Coordinates of N, CA, C and O in Angstrom, one line a residue:
M1 N 121.1 93.1 103.9 CA 119.8 92.9 103.4 C 119.1 94.2 103.0 O 118.4 94.3 102.0
V2 N 119.2 95.2 103.9 CA 118.6 96.5 103.6 C 119.2 97.0 102.3 O 118.4 97.6 101.5
E3 N 120.5 96.8 102.0 CA 121.0 97.3 100.7 C 120.4 96.6 99.5 O 120.1 97.3 98.5
N4 N 120.0 95.3 99.7 CA 119.3 94.6 98.6 C 117.9 95.3 98.3 O 117.5 95.4 97.2
Y5 N 117.3 95.6 99.4 CA 115.9 96.3 99.3 C 116.1 97.6 98.6 O 115.3 98.0 97.8
A6 N 117.1 98.4 99.0 CA 117.3 99.7 98.4 C 117.6 99.6 96.9 O 117.1 100.4 96.1
R7 N 118.5 98.6 96.6 CA 118.8 98.4 95.2 C 117.6 98.0 94.4 O 117.4 98.5 93.2
L8 N 116.7 97.2 94.9 CA 115.5 96.8 94.3 C 114.6 98.0 94.1 O 114.0 98.2 93.0
F9 N 114.5 98.9 95.1 CA 113.7 100.1 94.9 C 114.2 100.9 93.8 O 113.5 101.4 92.9
L10 N 115.6 101.1 93.7 CA 116.2 101.9 92.6 C 115.9 101.3 91.3 O 115.7 102.0 90.3
Q11 N 116.0 100.0 91.2 CA 115.7 99.3 89.9 C 114.2 99.6 89.5 O 114.0 99.9 88.3
T12 N 113.3 99.5 90.4 CA 111.9 99.8 90.1 C 111.8 101.3 89.7 O 111.1 101.6 88.7
L13 N 112.4 102.2 90.4 CA 112.3 103.6 90.1 C 112.8 103.9 88.7 O 112.2 104.6 87.9
Y14 N 114.0 103.4 88.4 CA 114.6 103.6 87.1 C 113.8 102.9 86.0 O 113.8 103.4 84.8
R15 N 113.2 101.8 86.3 CA 112.4 101.1 85.2 C 111.2 102.0 84.8 O 111.0 102.2 83.6
Y16 N 110.5 102.6 85.7 CA 109.4 103.5 85.3 C 109.9 104.8 84.7 O 109.3 105.4 83.8
R17 N 111.1 105.2 85.1 CA 111.7 106.4 84.4 C 112.0 106.1 83.0 O 111.7 106.9 82.1
R18 N 112.6 104.9 82.7 CA 112.9 104.5 81.4 C 111.6 104.3 80.5 O 111.7 104.6 79.3
E19 N 110.6 103.9 81.1 CA 109.3 103.8 80.4 C 108.6 105.1 80.2 O 107.6 105.2 79.5
G20 N 109.2 106.2 80.6 CA 108.7 107.5 80.4 C 107.6 107.9 81.2 O 106.8 108.8 80.8
R21 N 107.4 107.4 82.4 CA 106.3 107.7 83.3 C 106.5 109.0 84.0 O 105.6 109.7 84.4
F22 N 107.8 109.4 84.2 CA 108.1 110.6 84.9 C 109.6 111.0 84.6 O 110.3 110.1 84.1
Q23 N 110.0 112.2 84.9 CA 111.4 112.6 84.8 C 111.8 112.6 86.3 O 111.1 113.0 87.2
L24 N 113.0 112.1 86.5 CA 113.6 111.9 87.8 C 114.7 113.0 88.0 O 115.6 113.1 87.3
L25 N 114.5 113.9 89.0 CA 115.3 115.0 89.2 C 116.2 114.9 90.5 O 117.3 115.5 90.6
A26 N 115.7 114.1 91.5 CA 116.5 113.9 92.7 C 115.8 112.8 93.5 O 114.6 112.6 93.4
F27 N 116.6 112.0 94.3 CA 116.0 111.0 95.2 C 116.9 110.6 96.3 O 118.1 110.9 96.2
V28 N 116.3 110.0 97.3 CA 117.1 109.4 98.4 C 116.2 108.2 98.9 O 115.0 108.4 99.0
V29 N 116.8 107.1 99.1 CA 116.1 105.9 99.7 C 116.7 105.7 101.1 O 117.9 105.4 101.2
M30 N 115.9 106.0 102.1 CA 116.3 105.9 103.5 C 115.8 104.5 104.0 O 115.0 103.8 103.3
P31 N 116.3 104.1 105.2 CA 115.8 102.8 105.7 C 114.3 102.6 105.8 O 113.8 101.5 105.6
E32 N 113.6 103.7 106.1 CA 112.1 103.5 106.3 C 111.3 104.5 105.5 O 110.1 104.5 105.6
H33 N 111.9 105.2 104.6 CA 111.1 106.1 103.7 C 112.0 106.5 102.5 O 113.1 106.2 102.4
F34 N 111.3 107.2 101.6 CA 112.1 107.8 100.4 C 111.6 109.1 100.1 O 110.5 109.5 100.5
H35 N 112.4 109.9 99.4 CA 112.1 111.2 98.9 C 112.3 111.2 97.4 O 113.4 110.7 97.0
L36 N 111.5 111.8 96.7 CA 111.6 111.9 95.2 C 111.3 113.3 94.8 O 110.4 114.0 95.3
L37 N 112.1 113.8 93.8 CA 111.8 115.0 93.1 C 111.5 114.6 91.6 O 112.5 114.1 91.0
V38 N 110.3 114.6 91.2 CA 109.9 114.1 89.9 C 109.0 115.1 89.2 O 108.3 115.9 89.8
T39 N 109.0 114.9 87.9 CA 108.1 115.6 87.0 C 107.3 114.5 86.2 O 107.9 113.8 85.4
P40 N 106.0 114.3 86.6 CA 105.3 113.3 85.8 C 105.1 113.7 84.4 O 105.1 114.9 84.0
T41 N 105.0 112.8 83.5 CA 104.8 113.1 82.1 C 103.3 113.5 81.9 O 102.5 113.3 82.8
P42 N 103.0 114.1 80.8 CA 101.6 114.7 80.6 C 100.5 113.6 80.8 O 99.4 113.9 81.2
D43 N 100.8 112.4 80.4 CA 99.8 111.3 80.5 C 99.7 110.6 81.9 O 99.0 109.6 82.0
V44 N 100.6 111.0 82.8 CA 100.7 110.3 84.1 C 100.6 111.4 85.2 O 101.3 112.3 85.2
T45 N 99.7 111.2 86.2 CA 99.6 112.1 87.3 C 100.6 111.8 88.3 O 101.2 110.7 88.3
L46 N 100.9 112.7 89.2 CA 101.9 112.4 90.3 C 101.4 111.2 91.1 O 102.2 110.3 91.4
E47 N 100.1 111.2 91.4 CA 99.5 110.1 92.2 C 99.8 108.7 91.5 O 100.1 107.7 92.1
H48 N 99.6 108.7 90.2 CA 99.8 107.4 89.4 C 101.3 107.1 89.4 O 101.6 105.9 89.5
A49 N 102.1 108.0 89.2 CA 103.6 107.8 89.2 C 104.0 107.1 90.6 O 104.7 106.1 90.6
I50 N 103.5 107.7 91.7 CA 103.9 107.2 93.0 C 103.3 105.8 93.2 O 103.9 104.9 93.7
Q51 N 102.0 105.6 92.7 CA 101.4 104.3 92.8 C 102.2 103.2 92.0 O 102.4 102.1 92.5
L52 N 102.7 103.6 90.8 CA 103.5 102.7 90.0 C 104.8 102.3 90.8 O 105.1 101.1 90.9
I53 N 105.5 103.3 91.4 CA 106.7 103.0 92.1 C 106.5 102.1 93.3 O 107.1 101.1 93.5
K54 N 105.5 102.5 94.1 CA 105.2 101.8 95.3 C 104.7 100.4 95.0 O 105.1 99.4 95.6
G55 N 103.8 100.3 94.0 CA 103.2 99.0 93.7 C 104.2 98.1 93.0 O 104.3 96.9 93.3
G56 N 105.0 98.7 92.1 CA 106.0 97.9 91.4 C 107.1 97.3 92.4 O 107.5 96.2 92.3
Y57 N 107.5 98.1 93.3 CA 108.4 97.7 94.3 C 107.8 96.6 95.2 O 108.4 95.6 95.5
S58 N 106.6 96.8 95.7 CA 105.9 95.8 96.5 C 105.8 94.5 95.8 O 106.0 93.4 96.4
H59 N 105.4 94.5 94.5 CA 105.3 93.3 93.8 C 106.6 92.6 93.6 O 106.7 91.4 93.8
A60 N 107.7 93.3 93.3 CA 109.0 92.7 93.1 C 109.5 92.1 94.4 O 110.0 91.0 94.5
L61 N 109.3 92.9 95.5 CA 109.8 92.4 96.8 C 109.0 91.1 97.3 O 109.5 90.2 97.8
G62 N 107.6 91.2 97.0 CA 106.8 90.0 97.3 C 107.2 88.8 96.6 O 107.2 87.7 97.1
S63 N 107.6 89.0 95.3 CA 108.1 87.8 94.5 C 109.4 87.2 95.1 O 109.6 86.0 95.1
I64 N 110.3 88.1 95.6 CA 111.5 87.6 96.2 C 111.3 86.9 97.5 O 111.8 85.9 97.8
L65 N 110.4 87.5 98.3 CA 110.2 87.0 99.7 C 109.2 85.9 99.7 O 109.1 85.2 100.7
G66 N 108.4 85.7 98.6 CA 107.5 84.6 98.5 C 106.2 84.9 99.3 O 105.5 84.0 99.7
R67 N 105.9 86.2 99.6 CA 104.7 86.5 100.3 C 104.3 87.9 99.9 O 105.1 88.7 99.5
K68 N 103.0 88.2 100.1 CA 102.5 89.5 99.9 C 102.0 90.1 101.2 O 101.4 89.5 102.0
R69 N 102.5 91.3 101.4 CA 102.0 92.1 102.6 C 102.2 93.5 102.3 O 102.9 94.0 101.5
E70 N 101.4 94.3 103.1 CA 101.5 95.8 102.9 C 102.8 96.3 103.5 O 103.1 96.0 104.6
I71 N 103.5 97.1 102.7 CA 104.8 97.6 103.2 C 104.8 99.1 103.2 O 105.7 99.7 103.8
W72 N 103.8 99.8 102.6 CA 103.8 101.2 102.5 C 102.6 101.8 103.3 O 101.5 101.1 103.4
Q73 N 102.8 102.9 103.8 CA 101.6 103.7 104.4 C 100.8 104.1 103.2 O 101.3 104.3 102.1
R74 N 99.5 104.3 103.5 CA 98.7 104.9 102.4 C 99.0 106.3 102.2 O 99.3 107.1 103.1
G75 N 98.9 106.7 100.9 CA 99.2 108.1 100.6 C 100.6 108.6 100.6 O 101.5 107.8 100.8
F76 N 100.8 109.9 100.4 CA 102.1 110.5 100.4 C 101.9 112.0 100.6 O 100.8 112.5 100.4
T77 N 103.0 112.7 100.9 CA 103.0 114.1 101.0 C 103.6 114.7 99.8 O 104.7 114.2 99.3
D78 N 103.0 115.7 99.2 CA 103.6 116.3 98.0 C 103.8 117.8 98.1 O 103.1 118.4 99.0
H79 N 104.6 118.4 97.3 CA 104.8 119.8 97.3 C 105.1 120.2 95.9 O 106.0 119.6 95.2
R80 N 104.4 121.2 95.4 CA 104.7 121.7 94.1 C 105.9 122.7 94.1 O 105.8 123.7 94.9
I81 N 106.9 122.5 93.3 CA 108.1 123.3 93.3 C 107.7 124.6 92.6 O 107.1 124.6 91.5
R82 N 107.9 125.7 93.2 CA 107.5 127.1 92.8 C 108.4 127.8 91.9 O 108.0 128.5 91.0
D83 N 109.7 127.6 92.1 CA 110.7 128.4 91.3 C 112.1 127.7 91.5 O 112.2 126.7 92.2
D84 N 113.1 128.2 90.9 CA 114.4 127.7 90.9 C 115.0 127.5 92.4 O 115.6 126.5 92.7
Q85 N 114.8 128.5 93.2 CA 115.3 128.5 94.6 C 114.5 127.4 95.4 O 115.1 126.7 96.1
D86 N 113.2 127.2 95.1 CA 112.5 126.2 95.8 C 113.0 124.8 95.4 O 113.2 123.9 96.2
F87 N 113.3 124.6 94.1 CA 113.9 123.4 93.6 C 115.3 123.1 94.3 O 115.5 122.0 94.8
V88 N 116.1 124.1 94.4 CA 117.4 123.9 95.0 C 117.3 123.6 96.5 O 117.9 122.7 97.0
N89 N 116.4 124.2 97.2 CA 116.1 123.9 98.6 C 115.6 122.5 98.8 O 116.1 121.8 99.7
H90 N 114.7 122.0 98.0 CA 114.2 120.7 98.1 C 115.2 119.6 97.7 O 115.3 118.6 98.3
Q91 N 116.0 119.9 96.7 CA 117.0 119.0 96.3 C 118.1 118.8 97.4 O 118.5 117.7 97.7
K92 N 118.4 119.9 98.0 CA 119.4 119.9 99.1 C 118.8 119.2 100.3 O 119.5 118.4 100.9
Y93 N 117.6 119.4 100.6 CA 116.9 118.7 101.7 C 117.0 117.2 101.5 O 117.3 116.4 102.4
I94 N 116.6 116.7 100.2 CA 116.7 115.3 99.9 C 118.1 114.8 100.1 O 118.3 113.7 100.7
H95 N 119.1 115.4 99.5 CA 120.4 114.9 99.5 C 121.1 114.9 100.9 O 121.9 114.1 101.2
L96 N 120.6 115.9 101.8 CA 121.2 115.9 103.1 C 120.5 115.0 104.1 O 121.0 114.8 105.2
N97 N 119.4 114.4 103.7 CA 118.7 113.5 104.6 C 119.6 112.4 105.3 O 119.6 112.3 106.5
P98 N 120.4 111.7 104.5 CA 121.3 110.7 105.2 C 122.4 111.3 106.1 O 122.8 110.7 107.1
V99 N 122.8 112.5 105.8 CA 123.8 113.1 106.6 C 123.2 113.5 107.9 O 123.7 113.3 109.0
E100 N 122.0 114.1 107.9 CA 121.3 114.6 109.1 C 120.9 113.4 109.9 O 120.8 113.5 111.2
R101 N 120.7 112.2 109.4 CA 120.4 111.0 110.1 C 121.6 110.3 110.6 O 121.5 109.3 111.3
G102 N 122.8 110.8 110.3 CA 124.0 110.2 110.8 C 124.4 108.9 110.0 O 125.3 108.2 110.5
L103 N 123.9 108.7 108.8 CA 124.2 107.5 108.1 C 125.6 107.7 107.4 O 126.3 106.7 107.1
V104 N 125.9 108.9 107.0 CA 127.2 109.2 106.3 C 127.6 110.6 106.8 O 126.8 111.4 107.3
N105 N 128.8 110.9 106.5 CA 129.3 112.3 106.9 C 129.2 113.3 105.7 O 129.1 114.5 105.9
N106 N 129.2 112.7 104.5 CA 129.2 113.5 103.3 C 128.1 113.0 102.4 O 128.0 111.8 102.2
L107 N 127.3 113.9 101.9 CA 126.1 113.4 101.1 C 126.5 112.6 99.9 O 125.7 111.7 99.5
A108 N 127.6 112.8 99.3 CA 128.1 112.0 98.1 C 128.5 110.6 98.5 O 128.7 109.8 97.6
E109 N 128.5 110.3 99.8 CA 128.9 108.9 100.2 C 127.7 108.0 100.3 O 127.9 106.7 100.3
Y110 N 126.5 108.5 100.3 CA 125.3 107.6 100.5 C 124.9 107.0 99.2 O 124.5 107.7 98.3
R111 N 125.0 105.7 99.0 CA 124.9 105.0 97.8 C 123.4 105.0 97.2 O 123.2 104.8 96.0
Y112 N 122.5 105.4 98.0 CA 121.1 105.3 97.6 C 120.5 106.7 97.5 O 119.3 106.9 97.9
S113 N 121.3 107.6 97.0 CA 120.9 109.0 96.8 C 121.4 109.5 95.5 O 122.5 109.0 95.0
S114 N 120.6 110.4 94.9 CA 121.1 110.9 93.6 C 122.3 111.8 93.8 O 122.9 112.2 92.8
A115 N 122.7 112.1 95.0 CA 123.9 112.8 95.3 C 125.2 111.9 95.1 O 126.3 112.4 94.9
F116 N 125.0 110.6 95.1 CA 126.0 109.7 94.9 C 126.4 109.7 93.4 O 125.6 109.7 92.5
P117 N 127.7 109.8 93.1 CA 128.1 109.9 91.7 C 127.7 108.8 90.8 O 127.7 107.6 91.3
G118 N 127.3 109.1 89.6 CA 127.0 108.1 88.6 C 125.5 107.9 88.3 O 125.2 107.2 87.3
F119 N 124.6 108.4 89.1 CA 123.2 108.2 88.8 C 122.8 109.2 87.7 O 123.1 110.4 87.7
K120 N 122.0 108.7 86.7 CA 121.5 109.5 85.7 C 120.2 110.2 86.1 O 119.3 109.5 86.6
L121 N 120.1 111.5 86.0 CA 119.0 112.3 86.3 C 118.5 113.1 85.1 O 119.3 113.3 84.2
D122 N 117.3 113.5 85.1 CA 116.8 114.3 84.1 C 117.2 115.8 84.4 O 117.3 116.1 85.6
P123 N 117.3 116.6 83.4 CA 117.7 118.0 83.7 C 116.5 118.8 84.3 O 115.4 118.5 84.1
W124 N 116.9 119.7 85.1 CA 115.9 120.6 85.8 C 115.4 121.6 84.8 O 116.1 122.5 84.4
P125 N 114.1 121.6 84.5 CA 113.5 122.6 83.7 C 113.1 123.7 84.6 O 112.8 123.5 85.8
S126 N 113.0 125.0 84.2 CA 112.6 126.0 85.1 C 111.2 125.7 85.5 O 110.4 125.1 84.8
A127 N 110.8 126.2 86.6 CA 109.4 125.9 87.2 C 108.4 126.5 86.2 O 107.2 126.0 86.2
A128 N 108.7 127.5 85.4 CA 107.8 128.1 84.5 C 107.4 127.1 83.4 O 106.4 127.2 82.7
K129 N 108.3 126.2 83.1 CA 108.2 125.3 82.0 C 107.5 123.9 82.3 O 107.1 123.2 81.5
A130 N 107.5 123.6 83.6 CA 107.1 122.2 84.0 C 106.4 122.2 85.4 O 106.7 123.1 86.2
D131 N 105.6 121.2 85.6 CA 105.0 121.0 86.8 C 105.8 120.0 87.6 O 105.8 118.9 87.3
I132 N 106.6 120.5 88.6 CA 107.6 119.7 89.3 C 107.0 119.5 90.7 O 106.5 120.4 91.3
S133 N 107.1 118.2 91.2 CA 106.5 117.9 92.5 C 107.5 117.1 93.2 O 108.3 116.3 92.7
I134 N 107.5 117.2 94.6 CA 108.3 116.4 95.4 C 107.4 115.4 96.2 O 106.3 115.8 96.5
S135 N 107.9 114.3 96.5 CA 107.0 113.3 97.2 C 107.8 112.7 98.4 O 109.0 112.4 98.2
K136 N 107.2 112.5 99.5 CA 107.8 111.8 100.6 C 106.8 110.7 101.0 O 105.6 111.0 101.2
T137 N 107.2 109.5 101.2 CA 106.4 108.5 101.6 C 107.1 107.5 102.5 O 108.3 107.4 102.5
A138 N 106.4 106.8 103.3 CA 107.0 105.8 104.2 C 106.3 104.5 104.0 O 105.2 104.4 103.5

């Protein structure tokens, strides 16, 4: 069942990426939270991008379960990526999350992470060219 919820979250995430709301640089969907490394597009703030993802997922899940209820904490924590090394450090933190929690032994084994082979991601622009932010929410 948890796998179905994670897949639904990824469908929501990639739907808004396809709509051009943000660029997706890294992610992990954990059992009770997620981490994203995204670049919002010029017409979308980071807050709005997270609101779209959380709201879109809540709506889709409510439709499946036949009820509406609050599933997210209010707000989120963000960090502005400062340079290439900061990007690498945060990407590594995101990808190692399932390993450190003991869910898998190798980061490429966790199906709900951008470290798993096959996920399409946007290229990392240098921090000088773009406003890159990371988000953690539960």
